[in-house]
């Protein structure tokens, strides 16, 4: 009984709330049993034993055996269902408010059905309210779920409650199925069974659509920034033609690092029609500077050809060394295949040696053919050089061929003079 007394210290009950004869022990015990608490304040032997009032109640643990009590109004729980091990039923506790009391439904009954959650739902439908439930009582009960922005109460024992955030709706849904009693009255107008469900509200859907549009705008903005970051830089604008710019372009055309940039500017000037009788000399000097770049390109080509020849020579020498190594390996396999040596190996060893010998011979054959191909190419190049150096072996050419040769000789003389 002491544990029951401590549990009632936080409950305020006025004298007007108890209107029964204390001497009627049966009525008093029934009332206390309906409220879910053990009878206190009576002298003498207990009217009803603990197992009758609260079955299997353990005062030391403060919970019912086989059930996990849940008080959604306790600090830190906030009406959210705690994690319960599977197979263990959950028993909701009684919720005491200043103006009313909420009794949980029978745990054996199925949970109340609820509709699908609308997008952006912040409004709940609350039905089954007592007829005498005022808006202040409704606000007192549901303000424990979160901040309420509006309550629209109807005369038919239901209302709509709109919360400030979406997660508060889940807390309000938890109260569905509770029996609500105003004060200690048992009148039908002062009792009701709450049914809390998701409600479709235009304001909620409009706010949800606004958020979706905002998210879409932000996504487009970040995608645009990413595309701009990955987009290659735009080419530099082409400067307008002037004698000063023409002299700068002529110098850039002589610079190997700035040649490509200067050529693009020169081509743009040609397309714009900047060549006039007055600016012809400037353009001629730029063309002459561009022509002088051909000698640098030819010398660069000669350097690369020389490097390629050295690389070919190194590759040929390395290939010859590899071929020599394979020749030695094949010689080892041939020596091992002689009769006086072959008879001492087992059958499995002979099989492996034969497989290795065939592989080595195939690889040697491939490398040998590759090396012979390189040597044939060198011989063909040498014969072509000899053929070009002997003019007596050249085939006769007609007059047109002589004209082409004369033109090429004249062009080479012009390049040498520059």
mmCIF file of N, CA and C in Angstrom, residues 198-271:
data_model
loop_
_atom_site.group_PDB
_atom_site.id
_atom_site.type_symbol
_atom_site.label_atom_id
_atom_site.label_comp_id
_atom_site.label_asym_id
_atom_site.label_seq_id
_atom_site.Cartn_x
_atom_site.Cartn_y
_atom_site.Cartn_z
ATOM 1 N N UNK A 198 -4.741 10.635 -39.294
ATOM 2 C CA UNK A 198 -4.189 11.661 -40.173
ATOM 3 C C UNK A 198 -5.336 12.360 -40.903
ATOM 4 N N UNK A 199 -5.158 13.654 -41.103
ATOM 5 C CA UNK A 199 -6.175 14.453 -41.789
ATOM 6 C C UNK A 199 -5.558 15.111 -43.016
ATOM 7 N N UNK A 200 -6.360 15.234 -44.054
ATOM 8 C CA UNK A 200 -5.921 15.909 -45.269
ATOM 9 C C UNK A 200 -6.297 17.382 -45.173
ATOM 10 N N UNK A 201 -5.279 18.226 -45.144
ATOM 11 C CA UNK A 201 -5.495 19.664 -45.032
ATOM 12 C C UNK A 201 -4.813 20.364 -46.198
ATOM 13 N N UNK A 202 -5.517 21.339 -46.779
ATOM 14 C CA UNK A 202 -4.952 22.066 -47.919
ATOM 15 C C UNK A 202 -3.721 22.869 -47.520
ATOM 16 N N UNK A 203 -3.727 23.398 -46.291
ATOM 17 C CA UNK A 203 -2.560 24.170 -45.846
ATOM 18 C C UNK A 203 -1.316 23.287 -45.750
ATOM 19 N N UNK A 204 -1.487 22.065 -45.227
ATOM 20 C CA UNK A 204 -0.345 21.155 -45.131
ATOM 21 C C UNK A 204 0.189 20.793 -46.514
ATOM 22 N N UNK A 205 -0.733 20.464 -47.435
ATOM 23 C CA UNK A 205 -0.298 20.079 -48.781
ATOM 24 C C UNK A 205 0.358 21.253 -49.497
ATOM 25 N N UNK A 206 -0.168 22.474 -49.279
ATOM 26 C CA UNK A 206 0.432 23.650 -49.916
ATOM 27 C C UNK A 206 1.847 23.895 -49.387
ATOM 28 N N UNK A 207 2.035 23.780 -48.075
ATOM 29 C CA UNK A 207 3.380 23.956 -47.518
ATOM 30 C C UNK A 207 4.332 22.869 -48.017
ATOM 31 N N UNK A 208 3.806 21.641 -48.122
ATOM 32 C CA UNK A 208 4.650 20.548 -48.630
ATOM 33 C C UNK A 208 5.051 20.802 -50.081
ATOM 34 N N UNK A 209 4.110 21.276 -50.893
ATOM 35 C CA UNK A 209 4.447 21.595 -52.279
ATOM 36 C C UNK A 209 5.463 22.723 -52.349
ATOM 37 N N UNK A 210 5.342 23.726 -51.492
ATOM 38 C CA UNK A 210 6.323 24.825 -51.473
ATOM 39 C C UNK A 210 7.707 24.305 -51.121
ATOM 40 N N UNK A 211 7.784 23.388 -50.159
ATOM 41 C CA UNK A 211 9.083 22.817 -49.797
ATOM 42 C C UNK A 211 9.667 22.008 -50.954
ATOM 43 N N UNK A 212 8.799 21.243 -51.640
ATOM 44 C CA UNK A 212 9.296 20.454 -52.775
ATOM 45 C C UNK A 212 9.812 21.356 -53.880
ATOM 46 N N UNK A 213 9.096 22.459 -54.152
ATOM 47 C CA UNK A 213 9.583 23.402 -55.169
ATOM 48 C C UNK A 213 10.888 24.055 -54.746
ATOM 49 N N UNK A 214 11.013 24.347 -53.448
ATOM 50 C CA UNK A 214 12.257 24.934 -52.959
ATOM 51 C C UNK A 214 13.415 23.953 -53.117
ATOM 52 N N UNK A 215 13.170 22.674 -52.770
ATOM 53 C CA UNK A 215 14.215 21.662 -52.940
ATOM 54 C C UNK A 215 14.586 21.502 -54.414
ATOM 55 N N UNK A 216 13.576 21.570 -55.296
ATOM 56 C CA UNK A 216 13.862 21.444 -56.729
ATOM 57 C C UNK A 216 14.701 22.626 -57.226
ATOM 58 N N UNK A 217 14.366 23.834 -56.735
ATOM 59 C CA UNK A 217 15.170 25.004 -57.133
ATOM 60 C C UNK A 217 16.605 24.881 -56.647
ATOM 61 N N UNK A 218 16.771 24.437 -55.402
ATOM 62 C CA UNK A 218 18.126 24.272 -54.886
ATOM 63 C C UNK A 218 18.889 23.215 -55.675
ATOM 64 N N UNK A 219 18.202 22.129 -56.027
ATOM 65 C CA UNK A 219 18.879 21.080 -56.808
ATOM 66 C C UNK A 219 19.297 21.603 -58.173
ATOM 67 N N UNK A 220 18.389 22.354 -58.828
ATOM 68 C CA UNK A 220 18.758 22.940 -60.130
ATOM 69 C C UNK A 220 19.917 23.909 -59.985
ATOM 70 N N UNK A 221 19.917 24.693 -58.900
ATOM 71 C CA UNK A 221 21.006 25.650 -58.686
ATOM 72 C C UNK A 221 22.348 24.938 -58.524
ATOM 73 N N UNK A 222 22.377 23.897 -57.683
ATOM 74 C CA UNK A 222 23.640 23.183 -57.475
ATOM 75 C C UNK A 222 24.073 22.433 -58.725
ATOM 76 N N UNK A 223 23.093 21.909 -59.492
ATOM 77 C CA UNK A 223 23.452 21.243 -60.742
ATOM 78 C C UNK A 223 24.039 22.246 -61.742
ATOM 79 N N UNK A 224 23.475 23.456 -61.774
ATOM 80 C CA UNK A 224 24.003 24.480 -62.670
ATOM 81 C C UNK A 224 25.421 24.876 -62.267
ATOM 82 N N UNK A 225 25.656 25.005 -60.948
ATOM 83 C CA UNK A 225 27.004 25.331 -60.496
ATOM 84 C C UNK A 225 27.979 24.221 -60.847
ATOM 85 N N UNK A 226 27.530 22.976 -60.720
ATOM 86 C CA UNK A 226 28.415 21.858 -61.064
ATOM 87 C C UNK A 226 28.709 21.828 -62.557
ATOM 88 N N UNK A 227 27.687 22.111 -63.382
ATOM 89 C CA UNK A 227 27.911 22.136 -64.828
ATOM 90 C C UNK A 227 28.860 23.259 -65.216
ATOM 91 N N UNK A 228 28.707 24.413 -64.564
ATOM 92 C CA UNK A 228 29.620 25.521 -64.867
ATOM 93 C C UNK A 228 31.048 25.195 -64.440
ATOM 94 N N UNK A 229 31.162 24.437 -63.328
ATOM 95 C CA UNK A 229 32.504 24.066 -62.875
ATOM 96 C C UNK A 229 33.159 23.073 -63.829
ATOM 97 N N UNK A 230 32.351 22.146 -64.384
ATOM 98 C CA UNK A 230 32.905 21.140 -65.283
ATOM 99 C C UNK A 230 33.010 21.620 -66.724
ATOM 100 N N UNK A 231 32.348 22.728 -67.080
ATOM 101 C CA UNK A 231 32.399 23.219 -68.454
ATOM 102 C C UNK A 231 33.796 23.741 -68.775
ATOM 103 N N UNK A 232 34.328 23.393 -69.946
ATOM 104 C CA UNK A 232 35.669 23.903 -70.295
ATOM 105 C C UNK A 232 35.659 25.413 -70.433
ATOM 106 N N UNK A 233 36.753 26.044 -70.130
ATOM 107 C CA UNK A 233 36.785 27.514 -70.204
ATOM 108 C C UNK A 233 36.588 28.018 -71.626
ATOM 109 N N UNK A 234 35.943 29.142 -71.735
ATOM 110 C CA UNK A 234 35.712 29.745 -73.053
ATOM 111 C C UNK A 234 37.013 30.298 -73.618
ATOM 112 N N UNK A 235 37.148 30.275 -74.936
ATOM 113 C CA UNK A 235 38.380 30.838 -75.518
ATOM 114 C C UNK A 235 38.455 32.340 -75.290
ATOM 115 N N UNK A 236 39.668 32.808 -75.253
ATOM 116 C CA UNK A 236 39.882 34.237 -75.020
ATOM 117 C C UNK A 236 39.334 35.041 -76.198
ATOM 118 N N UNK A 237 38.771 36.210 -75.947
ATOM 119 C CA UNK A 237 38.238 37.020 -77.061
ATOM 120 C C UNK A 237 39.358 37.494 -77.982
ATOM 121 N N UNK A 238 39.025 37.552 -79.256
ATOM 122 C CA UNK A 238 39.995 37.997 -80.262
ATOM 123 C C UNK A 238 40.075 39.516 -80.231
ATOM 124 N N UNK A 239 41.284 40.035 -80.107
ATOM 125 C CA UNK A 239 41.486 41.488 -80.050
ATOM 126 C C UNK A 239 41.241 42.086 -81.434
ATOM 127 N N UNK A 240 40.894 43.345 -81.458
ATOM 128 C CA UNK A 240 40.692 44.051 -82.720
ATOM 129 C C UNK A 240 42.046 44.395 -83.347
ATOM 130 N N UNK A 241 42.010 44.489 -84.665
ATOM 131 C CA UNK A 241 43.253 44.743 -85.395
ATOM 132 C C UNK A 241 43.697 46.202 -85.221
ATOM 133 N N UNK A 242 44.978 46.348 -85.005
ATOM 134 C CA UNK A 242 45.632 47.659 -85.013
ATOM 135 C C UNK A 242 47.100 47.420 -85.338
ATOM 136 N N UNK A 243 47.813 48.487 -85.719
ATOM 137 C CA UNK A 243 49.224 48.319 -86.063
ATOM 138 C C UNK A 243 50.034 47.845 -84.854
ATOM 139 N N UNK A 244 49.657 48.317 -83.679
ATOM 140 C CA UNK A 244 50.354 47.874 -82.475
ATOM 141 C C UNK A 244 50.108 46.387 -82.230
ATOM 142 N N UNK A 245 48.838 45.956 -82.348
ATOM 143 C CA UNK A 245 48.531 44.548 -82.160
ATOM 144 C C UNK A 245 49.180 43.685 -83.238
ATOM 145 N N UNK A 246 49.283 44.213 -84.444
ATOM 146 C CA UNK A 246 49.934 43.458 -85.523
ATOM 147 C C UNK A 246 51.409 43.234 -85.218
ATOM 148 N N UNK A 247 52.087 44.239 -84.677
ATOM 149 C CA UNK A 247 53.501 44.057 -84.314
ATOM 150 C C UNK A 247 53.653 43.045 -83.183
ATOM 151 N N UNK A 248 52.718 43.086 -82.219
ATOM 152 C CA UNK A 248 52.771 42.088 -81.133
ATOM 153 C C UNK A 248 52.533 40.675 -81.662
ATOM 154 N N UNK A 249 51.589 40.531 -82.612
ATOM 155 C CA UNK A 249 51.320 39.210 -83.168
ATOM 156 C C UNK A 249 52.516 38.696 -83.961
ATOM 157 N N UNK A 250 53.230 39.611 -84.655
ATOM 158 C CA UNK A 250 54.414 39.185 -85.400
ATOM 159 C C UNK A 250 55.482 38.636 -84.463
ATOM 160 N N UNK A 251 55.631 39.236 -83.294
ATOM 161 C CA UNK A 251 56.601 38.728 -82.309
ATOM 162 C C UNK A 251 56.146 37.393 -81.713
ATOM 163 N N UNK A 252 54.836 37.285 -81.470
ATOM 164 C CA UNK A 252 54.327 36.031 -80.908
ATOM 165 C C UNK A 252 54.457 34.882 -81.900
ATOM 166 N N UNK A 253 54.337 35.200 -83.199
ATOM 167 C CA UNK A 253 54.486 34.149 -84.200
ATOM 168 C C UNK A 253 55.906 33.590 -84.236
ATOM 169 N N UNK A 254 56.863 34.370 -83.783
ATOM 170 C CA UNK A 254 58.246 33.893 -83.726
ATOM 171 C C UNK A 254 58.529 33.084 -82.462
ATOM 172 N N UNK A 255 57.630 33.194 -81.479
ATOM 173 C CA UNK A 255 57.790 32.446 -80.222
ATOM 174 C C UNK A 255 57.104 31.090 -80.355
ATOM 175 N N UNK A 256 57.845 30.042 -80.047
ATOM 176 C CA UNK A 256 57.294 28.696 -80.200
ATOM 177 C C UNK A 256 56.144 28.431 -79.241
ATOM 178 N N UNK A 257 56.155 28.988 -78.030
ATOM 179 C CA UNK A 257 55.107 28.749 -77.036
ATOM 180 C C UNK A 257 53.825 29.527 -77.336
ATOM 181 N N UNK A 258 53.936 30.680 -78.018
ATOM 182 C CA UNK A 258 52.779 31.523 -78.301
ATOM 183 C C UNK A 258 52.336 31.444 -79.755
ATOM 184 N N UNK A 259 52.895 30.506 -80.504
ATOM 185 C CA UNK A 259 52.602 30.436 -81.933
ATOM 186 C C UNK A 259 51.138 30.080 -82.190
ATOM 187 N N UNK A 260 50.601 29.100 -81.478
ATOM 188 C CA UNK A 260 49.212 28.672 -81.706
ATOM 189 C C UNK A 260 48.222 29.789 -81.404
ATOM 190 N N UNK A 261 48.443 30.508 -80.303
ATOM 191 C CA UNK A 261 47.559 31.628 -79.954
ATOM 192 C C UNK A 261 47.607 32.713 -81.019
ATOM 193 N N UNK A 262 48.819 33.040 -81.505
ATOM 194 C CA UNK A 262 48.949 34.094 -82.511
ATOM 195 C C UNK A 262 48.332 33.672 -83.839
ATOM 196 N N UNK A 263 48.442 32.390 -84.201
ATOM 197 C CA UNK A 263 47.860 31.916 -85.455
ATOM 198 C C UNK A 263 46.337 32.047 -85.427
ATOM 199 N N UNK A 264 45.696 31.714 -84.272
ATOM 200 C CA UNK A 264 44.235 31.839 -84.173
ATOM 201 C C UNK A 264 43.795 33.291 -84.338
ATOM 202 N N UNK A 265 44.551 34.237 -83.784
ATOM 203 C CA UNK A 265 44.223 35.656 -83.946
ATOM 204 C C UNK A 265 44.390 36.083 -85.398
ATOM 205 N N UNK A 266 45.473 35.626 -86.036
ATOM 206 C CA UNK A 266 45.713 35.982 -87.433
ATOM 207 C C UNK A 266 44.609 35.457 -88.340
ATOM 208 N N UNK A 267 44.161 34.224 -88.114
ATOM 209 C CA UNK A 267 43.068 33.670 -88.911
ATOM 210 C C UNK A 267 41.778 34.441 -88.693
ATOM 211 N N UNK A 268 41.503 34.850 -87.427
ATOM 212 C CA UNK A 268 40.301 35.642 -87.158
ATOM 213 C C UNK A 268 40.346 36.982 -87.878
ATOM 214 N N UNK A 269 41.515 37.590 -87.945
ATOM 215 C CA UNK A 269 41.639 38.861 -88.678
ATOM 216 C C UNK A 269 41.401 38.660 -90.167
ATOM 217 N N UNK A 270 41.879 37.556 -90.708
ATOM 218 C CA UNK A 270 41.607 37.273 -92.110
ATOM 219 C C UNK A 270 40.114 37.119 -92.361
ATOM 220 N N UNK A 271 39.411 36.406 -91.485
ATOM 221 C CA UNK A 271 37.977 36.200 -91.657
ATOM 222 C C UNK A 271 37.196 37.490 -91.484
#
